[in-house]
Amino acid sequence: MWLLLSLIVFTCAREPSSPICSRYDYEERLLERVLRNELALETTLNDILKTNAKVIDALKLLEDGKEKVESTLADMEKKQIDIESRLAGFISDSTHVMKSTLDATVVALVETSSEIKENASVTKQQLVYEVRVLKGKFS
Ligand SMILES: *[C@@H]1O[C@H](CO)[C@@H](O)[C@H](O)[C@H]1NC(C)=O
């Protein structure tokens, strides 16, 4: 095989126009083309692998970002629920305090008004008594 190849190369060096040379030349160029294509394919494959790795990294980043957003949203939801329940508790407490304060005020007002009535009646009785005493003194 090696001998045959050497013979072809030797012959072609001496006689480039012989048909065996053109056939050899054709096959050599074909082989070169195949090799170049293979190299180009390998480069393309490497590029594809690199791009794929980048895409995977980007997807991971996106996934991480999504998880962060989701956990932040969950935190916010928890805080909102907490605020709402505290607000509801505050409103309920305030309503309770206002109601009992109002009740106590009404009770105090009723007590005071009946006390005023009593005092007025006492004062009236005293006045009637004093007028009677004065009338007795001057009659
Ligand atoms: C009613 O009379 C009592 C005794 O004099 C007094 O202590 C009280 O303050 C009076 N109440 C009002 C509402 O004036």
GROMACS .gro file of N, CA and C and ligand atoms in nm:
model
  431
    1MET      N    1   0.083  -0.121   0.000
    1MET     CA    2   0.000   0.000   0.000
    1MET      C    3   0.087   0.125   0.000
    2TRP      N    4   0.183   0.127   0.087
    2TRP     CA    5   0.274   0.241   0.097
    2TRP      C    6   0.357   0.253  -0.032
    3LEU      N    7   0.395   0.138  -0.079
    3LEU     CA    8   0.474   0.131  -0.204
    3LEU      C    9   0.392   0.190  -0.320
    4LEU      N   10   0.263   0.151  -0.326
    4LEU     CA   11   0.174   0.198  -0.433
    4LEU      C   12   0.160   0.349  -0.426
    5LEU      N   13   0.142   0.400  -0.308
    5LEU     CA   14   0.124   0.545  -0.288
    5LEU      C   15   0.250   0.620  -0.330
    6SER      N   16   0.367   0.563  -0.290
    6SER     CA   17   0.495   0.625  -0.326
    6SER      C   18   0.511   0.627  -0.478
    7LEU      N   19   0.469   0.517  -0.539
    7LEU     CA   20   0.479   0.506  -0.684
    7LEU      C   21   0.393   0.613  -0.751
    8ILE      N   22   0.269   0.630  -0.703
    8ILE     CA   23   0.177   0.729  -0.760
    8ILE      C   24   0.236   0.869  -0.745
    9VAL      N   25   0.285   0.900  -0.625
    9VAL     CA   26   0.342   1.033  -0.600
    9VAL      C   27   0.462   1.056  -0.693
   10PHE      N   28   0.547   0.953  -0.704
   10PHE     CA   29   0.666   0.960  -0.789
   10PHE      C   30   0.626   0.986  -0.935
   11THR      N   31   0.526   0.907  -0.979
   11THR     CA   32   0.479   0.920  -1.118
   11THR      C   33   0.421   1.058  -1.143
   12CYS      N   34   0.343   1.104  -1.051
   12CYS     CA   35   0.277   1.233  -1.067
   12CYS      C   36   0.374   1.348  -1.062
   13ALA      N   37   0.484   1.331  -0.989
   13ALA     CA   38   0.586   1.434  -0.984
   13ALA      C   39   0.652   1.447  -1.122
   14ARG      N   40   0.666   1.332  -1.188
   14ARG     CA   41   0.730   1.334  -1.319
   14ARG      C   42   0.631   1.371  -1.428
   15GLU      N   43   0.509   1.312  -1.420
   15GLU     CA   44   0.409   1.334  -1.526
   15GLU      C   45   0.277   1.379  -1.466
   16PRO      N   46   0.256   1.505  -1.436
   16PRO     CA   47   0.133   1.553  -1.368
   16PRO      C   48   0.007   1.532  -1.454
   17SER      N   49   0.023   1.518  -1.586
   17SER     CA   50  -0.097   1.511  -1.671
   17SER      C   51  -0.150   1.369  -1.689
   18SER      N   52  -0.078   1.266  -1.635
   18SER     CA   53  -0.123   1.128  -1.657
   18SER      C   54  -0.257   1.104  -1.587
   19PRO      N   55  -0.344   1.016  -1.644
   19PRO     CA   56  -0.480   0.997  -1.587
   19PRO      C   57  -0.480   0.946  -1.444
   20ILE      N   58  -0.382   0.864  -1.411
   20ILE     CA   59  -0.376   0.813  -1.272
   20ILE      C   60  -0.355   0.927  -1.173
   21CYS      N   61  -0.277   1.029  -1.221
   21CYS     CA   62  -0.253   1.146  -1.135
   21CYS      C   63  -0.380   1.227  -1.114
   22SER      N   64  -0.454   1.249  -1.221
   22SER     CA   65  -0.576   1.331  -1.206
   22SER      C   66  -0.675   1.260  -1.115
   23ARG      N   67  -0.681   1.126  -1.127
   23ARG     CA   68  -0.770   1.051  -1.038
   23ARG      C   69  -0.722   1.063  -0.892
   24TYR      N   70  -0.590   1.050  -0.876
   24TYR     CA   71  -0.532   1.063  -0.742
   24TYR      C   72  -0.557   1.203  -0.686
   25ASP      N   73  -0.536   1.301  -0.776
   25ASP     CA   74  -0.556   1.441  -0.738
   25ASP      C   75  -0.701   1.465  -0.693
   26TYR      N   76  -0.795   1.407  -0.772
   26TYR     CA   77  -0.937   1.423  -0.740
   26TYR      C   78  -0.968   1.365  -0.602
   27GLU      N   79  -0.913   1.243  -0.580
   27GLU     CA   80  -0.941   1.177  -0.451
   27GLU      C   81  -0.879   1.255  -0.335
   28GLU      N   82  -0.759   1.310  -0.363
   28GLU     CA   83  -0.693   1.388  -0.257
   28GLU      C   84  -0.776   1.511  -0.220
   29ARG      N   85  -0.826   1.579  -0.328
   29ARG     CA   86  -0.908   1.698  -0.301
   29ARG      C   87  -1.038   1.663  -0.229
   30LEU      N   88  -1.093   1.547  -0.271
   30LEU     CA   89  -1.216   1.500  -0.206
   30LEU      C   90  -1.191   1.476  -0.057
   31LEU      N   91  -1.076   1.408  -0.032
   31LEU     CA   92  -1.039   1.379   0.107
   31LEU      C   93  -1.020   1.509   0.185
   32GLU      N   94  -0.953   1.605   0.121
   32GLU     CA   95  -0.932   1.735   0.186
   32GLU      C   96  -1.066   1.801   0.221
   33ARG      N   97  -1.158   1.793   0.124
   33ARG     CA   98  -1.289   1.854   0.147
   33ARG      C   99  -1.363   1.788   0.263
   34VAL      N  100  -1.353   1.652   0.262
   34VAL     CA  101  -1.419   1.577   0.370
   34VAL      C  102  -1.359   1.617   0.504
   35LEU      N  103  -1.223   1.628   0.507
   35LEU     CA  104  -1.156   1.665   0.632
   35LEU      C  105  -1.196   1.806   0.677
   36ARG      N  106  -1.202   1.898   0.578
   36ARG     CA  107  -1.242   2.036   0.612
   36ARG      C  108  -1.383   2.040   0.668
   37ASN      N  109  -1.471   1.964   0.599
   37ASN     CA  110  -1.610   1.958   0.646
   37ASN      C  111  -1.618   1.901   0.787
   38GLU      N  112  -1.536   1.799   0.808
   38GLU     CA  113  -1.536   1.737   0.941
   38GLU      C  114  -1.491   1.837   1.047
   39LEU      N  115  -1.386   1.916   1.012
   39LEU     CA  116  -1.334   2.017   1.104
   39LEU      C  117  -1.440   2.123   1.134
   40ALA      N  118  -1.505   2.168   1.023
   40ALA     CA  119  -1.610   2.269   1.038
   40ALA      C  120  -1.722   2.215   1.125
   41LEU      N  121  -1.756   2.088   1.103
   41LEU     CA  122  -1.862   2.024   1.181
   41LEU      C  123  -1.825   2.019   1.329
   42GLU      N  124  -1.694   1.986   1.352
   42GLU     CA  125  -1.648   1.978   1.490
   42GLU      C  126  -1.657   2.114   1.557
   43THR      N  127  -1.613   2.220   1.482
   43THR     CA  128  -1.621   2.357   1.536
   43THR      C  129  -1.765   2.393   1.567
   44THR      N  130  -1.854   2.360   1.471
   44THR     CA  131  -1.996   2.390   1.491
   44THR      C  132  -2.050   2.318   1.613
   45LEU      N  133  -2.008   2.190   1.626
   45LEU     CA  134  -2.054   2.111   1.740
   45LEU      C  135  -2.007   2.174   1.871
   46ASN      N  136  -1.876   2.219   1.871
   46ASN     CA  137  -1.824   2.284   1.991
   46ASN      C  138  -1.903   2.411   2.024
   47ASP      N  139  -1.932   2.490   1.916
   47ASP     CA  140  -2.011   2.612   1.937
   47ASP      C  141  -2.147   2.578   1.997
   48ILE      N  142  -2.209   2.472   1.941
   48ILE     CA  143  -2.342   2.432   1.990
   48ILE      C  144  -2.333   2.391   2.137
   49LEU      N  145  -2.227   2.316   2.171
   49LEU     CA  146  -2.211   2.272   2.311
   49LEU      C  147  -2.194   2.392   2.404
   50LYS      N  148  -2.111   2.492   2.357
   50LYS     CA  149  -2.089   2.612   2.439
   50LYS      C  150  -2.221   2.687   2.459
   51THR      N  151  -2.294   2.705   2.346
   51THR     CA  152  -2.423   2.775   2.353
   51THR      C  153  -2.518   2.702   2.447
   52ASN      N  154  -2.518   2.569   2.436
   52ASN     CA  155  -2.605   2.488   2.520
   52ASN      C  156  -2.573   2.510   2.669
   53ALA      N  157  -2.439   2.513   2.699
   53ALA     CA  158  -2.398   2.536   2.838
   53ALA      C  159  -2.445   2.673   2.885
   54LYS      N  160  -2.432   2.774   2.795
   54LYS     CA  161  -2.477   2.909   2.832
   54LYS      C  162  -2.627   2.911   2.858
   55VAL      N  163  -2.701   2.842   2.769
   55VAL     CA  164  -2.847   2.837   2.785
   55VAL      C  165  -2.884   2.771   2.918
   56ILE      N  166  -2.813   2.664   2.950
   56ILE     CA  167  -2.840   2.593   3.076
   56ILE      C  168  -2.812   2.686   3.195
   57ASP      N  169  -2.698   2.761   3.187
   57ASP     CA  170  -2.667   2.857   3.295
   57ASP      C  171  -2.777   2.962   3.308
   58ALA      N  172  -2.819   3.015   3.191
   58ALA     CA  173  -2.922   3.119   3.193
   58ALA      C  174  -3.052   3.065   3.252
   59LEU      N  175  -3.086   2.940   3.215
   59LEU     CA  176  -3.207   2.878   3.268
   59LEU      C  177  -3.199   2.862   3.420
   60LYS      N  178  -3.078   2.826   3.467
   60LYS     CA  179  -3.058   2.809   3.612
   60LYS      C  180  -3.077   2.943   3.684
   61LEU      N  181  -3.018   3.048   3.620
   61LEU     CA  182  -3.035   3.183   3.678
   61LEU      C  183  -3.182   3.220   3.685
   62LEU      N  184  -3.253   3.192   3.574
   62LEU     CA  185  -3.396   3.222   3.570
   62LEU      C  186  -3.470   3.146   3.680
   63GLU      N  187  -3.433   3.019   3.694
   63GLU     CA  188  -3.497   2.934   3.795
   63GLU      C  189  -3.474   2.992   3.936
   64ASP      N  190  -3.345   3.032   3.961
   64ASP     CA  191  -3.311   3.092   4.090
   64ASP      C  192  -3.394   3.219   4.112
   65GLY      N  193  -3.400   3.303   4.006
   65GLY     CA  194  -3.477   3.428   4.017
   65GLY      C  195  -3.622   3.399   4.047
   66LYS      N  196  -3.675   3.297   3.980
   66LYS     CA  197  -3.815   3.262   4.000
   66LYS      C  198  -3.837   3.220   4.146
   67GLU      N  199  -3.743   3.137   4.198
   67GLU     CA  200  -3.757   3.093   4.337
   67GLU      C  201  -3.753   3.211   4.433
   68LYS      N  202  -3.659   3.308   4.404
   68LYS     CA  203  -3.650   3.425   4.492
   68LYS      C  204  -3.780   3.504   4.491
   69VAL      N  205  -3.833   3.527   4.368
   69VAL     CA  206  -3.959   3.602   4.354
   69VAL      C  207  -4.071   3.529   4.430
   70GLU      N  208  -4.075   3.396   4.414
   70GLU     CA  209  -4.181   3.320   4.480
   70GLU      C  210  -4.170   3.330   4.632
   71SER      N  211  -4.046   3.320   4.685
   71SER     CA  212  -4.032   3.326   4.831
   71SER      C  213  -4.064   3.467   4.881
   72THR      N  214  -4.024   3.571   4.803
   72THR     CA  215  -4.058   3.707   4.842
   72THR      C  216  -4.209   3.727   4.844
   73LEU      N  217  -4.275   3.673   4.740
   73LEU     CA  218  -4.421   3.683   4.735
   73LEU      C  219  -4.486   3.613   4.854
   74ALA      N  220  -4.431   3.495   4.889
   74ALA     CA  221  -4.487   3.421   5.004
   74ALA      C  222  -4.468   3.502   5.133
   75ASP      N  223  -4.347   3.565   5.147
   75ASP     CA  224  -4.323   3.649   5.265
   75ASP      C  225  -4.423   3.764   5.271
   76MET      N  226  -4.440   3.831   5.154
   76MET     CA  227  -4.532   3.944   5.150
   76MET      C  228  -4.674   3.901   5.186
   77GLU      N  229  -4.712   3.782   5.135
   77GLU     CA  230  -4.846   3.731   5.164
   77GLU      C  231  -4.863   3.708   5.315
   78LYS      N  232  -4.758   3.647   5.376
   78LYS     CA  233  -4.761   3.622   5.521
   78LYS      C  234  -4.775   3.754   5.597
   79LYS      N  235  -4.693   3.855   5.555
   79LYS     CA  236  -4.698   3.985   5.622
   79LYS      C  237  -4.835   4.048   5.608
   80GLN      N  238  -4.893   4.035   5.484
   80GLN     CA  239  -5.025   4.094   5.462
   80GLN      C  240  -5.129   4.030   5.553
   81ILE      N  241  -5.122   3.894   5.563
   81ILE     CA  242  -5.217   3.823   5.649
   81ILE      C  243  -5.199   3.869   5.795
   82ASP      N  244  -5.070   3.882   5.836
   82ASP     CA  245  -5.040   3.926   5.972
   82ASP      C  246  -5.098   4.066   5.997
   83ILE      N  247  -5.073   4.159   5.900
   83ILE     CA  248  -5.122   4.297   5.915
   83ILE      C  249  -5.274   4.297   5.922
   84GLU      N  250  -5.336   4.217   5.832
   84GLU     CA  251  -5.483   4.214   5.830
   84GLU      C  252  -5.539   4.163   5.962
   85SER      N  253  -5.475   4.056   6.016
   85SER     CA  254  -5.529   4.001   6.142
   85SER      C  255  -5.506   4.099   6.257
   86ARG      N  256  -5.386   4.168   6.253
   86ARG     CA  257  -5.363   4.266   6.359
   86ARG      C  258  -5.460   4.383   6.349
   87LEU      N  259  -5.486   4.426   6.222
   87LEU     CA  260  -5.581   4.536   6.202
   87LEU      C  261  -5.720   4.496   6.251
   88ALA      N  262  -5.760   4.371   6.217
   88ALA     CA  263  -5.891   4.322   6.260
   88ALA      C  264  -5.896   4.321   6.413
   89GLY      N  265  -5.786   4.274   6.477
   89GLY     CA  266  -5.781   4.272   6.623
   89GLY      C  267  -5.789   4.412   6.681
   90PHE      N  268  -5.715   4.506   6.618
   90PHE     CA  269  -5.716   4.645   6.664
   90PHE      C  270  -5.857   4.704   6.655
   91ILE      N  271  -5.922   4.681   6.537
   91ILE     CA  272  -6.057   4.734   6.518
   91ILE      C  273  -6.153   4.674   6.620
   92SER      N  274  -6.140   4.541   6.640
   92SER     CA  275  -6.229   4.475   6.736
   92SER      C  276  -6.205   4.529   6.877
   93ASP      N  277  -6.077   4.543   6.916
   93ASP     CA  278  -6.044   4.598   7.048
   93ASP      C  279  -6.098   4.740   7.063
   94SER      N  280  -6.072   4.823   6.959
   94SER     CA  281  -6.117   4.962   6.966
   94SER      C  282  -6.268   4.970   6.978
   95THR      N  283  -6.336   4.885   6.897
   95THR     CA  284  -6.482   4.885   6.903
   95THR      C  285  -6.528   4.847   7.044
   96HIS      N  286  -6.461   4.745   7.099
   96HIS     CA  287  -6.497   4.700   7.234
   96HIS      C  288  -6.478   4.813   7.337
   97VAL      N  289  -6.357   4.878   7.328
   97VAL     CA  290  -6.327   4.986   7.422
   97VAL      C  291  -6.427   5.101   7.407
   98MET      N  292  -6.453   5.139   7.279
   98MET     CA  293  -6.547   5.248   7.255
   98MET      C  294  -6.685   5.216   7.309
   99LYS      N  295  -6.728   5.090   7.286
   99LYS     CA  296  -6.861   5.048   7.330
   99LYS      C  297  -6.870   5.054   7.483
  100SER      N  298  -6.767   4.998   7.549
  100SER     CA  299  -6.776   4.996   7.696
  100SER      C  300  -6.763   5.137   7.753
  101THR      N  301  -6.678   5.222   7.686
  101THR     CA  302  -6.667   5.361   7.731
  101THR      C  303  -6.801   5.433   7.717
  102LEU      N  304  -6.865   5.409   7.600
  102LEU     CA  305  -6.996   5.472   7.575
  102LEU      C  306  -7.099   5.425   7.677
  103ASP      N  307  -7.098   5.291   7.702
  103ASP     CA  308  -7.190   5.235   7.800
  103ASP      C  309  -7.169   5.301   7.937
  104ALA      N  310  -7.040   5.308   7.977
  104ALA     CA  311  -7.009   5.365   8.108
  104ALA      C  312  -7.052   5.511   8.113
  105THR      N  313  -7.031   5.585   8.002
  105THR     CA  314  -7.069   5.726   7.997
  105THR      C  315  -7.220   5.742   8.010
  106VAL      N  316  -7.294   5.654   7.938
  106VAL     CA  317  -7.441   5.661   7.945
  106VAL      C  318  -7.487   5.633   8.087
  107VAL      N  319  -7.429   5.528   8.149
  107VAL     CA  320  -7.466   5.494   8.286
  107VAL      C  321  -7.439   5.612   8.381
  108ALA      N  322  -7.316   5.673   8.363
  108ALA     CA  323  -7.280   5.786   8.448
  108ALA      C  324  -7.376   5.903   8.427
  109LEU      N  325  -7.412   5.926   8.300
  109LEU     CA  326  -7.505   6.036   8.269
  109LEU      C  327  -7.641   6.013   8.334
  110VAL      N  328  -7.689   5.889   8.322
  110VAL     CA  329  -7.819   5.856   8.382
  110VAL      C  330  -7.813   5.876   8.534
  111GLU      N  331  -7.703   5.826   8.595
  111GLU     CA  332  -7.685   5.841   8.741
  111GLU      C  333  -7.683   5.989   8.779
  112THR      N  334  -7.603   6.068   8.704
  112THR     CA  335  -7.591   6.211   8.734
  112THR      C  336  -7.726   6.281   8.720
  113SER      N  337  -7.799   6.245   8.613
  113SER     CA  338  -7.927   6.315   8.591
  113SER      C  339  -8.026   6.281   8.701
  114SER      N  340  -8.026   6.153   8.747
  114SER     CA  341  -8.119   6.119   8.854
  114SER      C  342  -8.075   6.184   8.985
  115GLU      N  343  -7.938   6.199   9.001
  115GLU     CA  344  -7.887   6.267   9.120
  115GLU      C  345  -7.928   6.415   9.119
  116ILE      N  346  -7.917   6.475   8.998
  116ILE     CA  347  -7.958   6.615   8.986
  116ILE      C  348  -8.106   6.630   9.022
  117LYS      N  349  -8.186   6.536   8.969
  117LYS     CA  350  -8.330   6.539   8.999
  117LYS      C  351  -8.353   6.529   9.150
  118GLU      N  352  -8.283   6.433   9.212
  118GLU     CA  353  -8.296   6.414   9.357
  118GLU      C  354  -8.258   6.541   9.433
  119ASN      N  355  -8.137   6.597   9.391
  119ASN     CA  356  -8.088   6.718   9.458
  119ASN      C  357  -8.187   6.833   9.440
  120ALA      N  358  -8.243   6.841   9.316
  120ALA     CA  359  -8.339   6.949   9.290
  120ALA      C  360  -8.461   6.933   9.379
  121SER      N  361  -8.503   6.805   9.395
  121SER     CA  362  -8.622   6.782   9.478
  121SER      C  363  -8.592   6.813   9.623
  122VAL      N  364  -8.469   6.777   9.666
  122VAL     CA  365  -8.428   6.809   9.803
  122VAL      C  366  -8.425   6.960   9.824
  123THR      N  367  -8.364   7.031   9.724
  123THR     CA  368  -8.354   7.176   9.733
  123THR      C  369  -8.494   7.239   9.739
  124LYS      N  370  -8.584   7.184   9.655
  124LYS     CA  371  -8.720   7.237   9.652
  124LYS      C  372  -8.788   7.219   9.789
  125GLN      N  373  -8.772   7.099   9.848
  125GLN     CA  374  -8.831   7.072   9.979
  125GLN      C  375  -8.775   7.168  10.084
  126GLN      N  376  -8.642   7.192  10.075
  126GLN     CA  377  -8.579   7.284  10.171
  126GLN      C  378  -8.636   7.424  10.157
  127LEU      N  379  -8.651   7.465  10.024
  127LEU     CA  380  -8.706   7.600  10.000
  127LEU      C  381  -8.848   7.612  10.056
  128VAL      N  382  -8.928   7.506  10.029
  128VAL     CA  383  -9.067   7.507  10.077
  128VAL      C  384  -9.066   7.518  10.230
  129TYR      N  385  -8.977   7.440  10.292
  129TYR     CA  386  -8.967   7.441  10.439
  129TYR      C  387  -8.927   7.580  10.488
  130GLU      N  388  -8.825   7.641  10.425
  130GLU     CA  389  -8.778   7.772  10.470
  130GLU      C  390  -8.885   7.881  10.452
  131VAL      N  391  -8.959   7.871  10.338
  131VAL     CA  392  -9.066   7.968  10.314
  131VAL      C  393  -9.172   7.956  10.425
  132ARG      N  394  -9.201   7.830  10.461
  132ARG     CA  395  -9.300   7.805  10.565
  132ARG      C  396  -9.253   7.867  10.698
  133VAL      N  397  -9.122   7.845  10.727
  133VAL     CA  398  -9.066   7.899  10.851
  133VAL      C  399  -9.075   8.052  10.851
  134LEU      N  400  -9.040   8.114  10.734
  134LEU     CA  401  -9.045   8.261  10.723
  134LEU      C  402  -9.187   8.312  10.740
  135LYS      N  403  -9.281   8.241  10.672
  135LYS     CA  404  -9.422   8.279  10.684
  135LYS      C  405  -9.466   8.274  10.830
  136GLY      N  406  -9.421   8.170  10.904
  136GLY     CA  407  -9.455   8.153  11.046
  136GLY      C  408  -9.398   8.267  11.129
  137LYS      N  409  -9.278   8.314  11.093
  137LYS     CA  410  -9.215   8.422  11.169
  137LYS      C  411  -9.289   8.553  11.152
  138PHE      N  412  -9.339   8.578  11.028
  138PHE     CA  413  -9.400   8.708  11.001
  138PHE      C  414  -9.550   8.711  11.022
  139SER      N  415  -9.614   8.597  11.055
  139SER     CA  416  -9.759   8.600  11.070
  139SER      C  417  -9.800   8.614  11.216
  140LIG     C1  418  -7.609   6.631   9.498
  140LIG     O1  419  -7.595   6.669   9.633
  140LIG     C2  420  -7.483   6.608   9.697
  140LIG     C3  421  -7.490   6.645   9.845
  140LIG     O2  422  -7.508   6.785   9.864
  140LIG     C4  423  -7.352   6.654   9.629
  140LIG     O3  424  -7.240   6.595   9.689
  140LIG     C5  425  -7.357   6.616   9.479
  140LIG     O4  426  -7.241   6.664   9.414
  140LIG     C6  427  -7.483   6.672   9.418
  140LIG     N1  428  -7.493   6.623   9.283
  140LIG     C7  429  -7.503   6.702   9.174
  140LIG     C8  430  -7.510   6.633   9.043
  140LIG     O5  431  -7.509   6.825   9.187
   0.00000   0.00000   0.00000
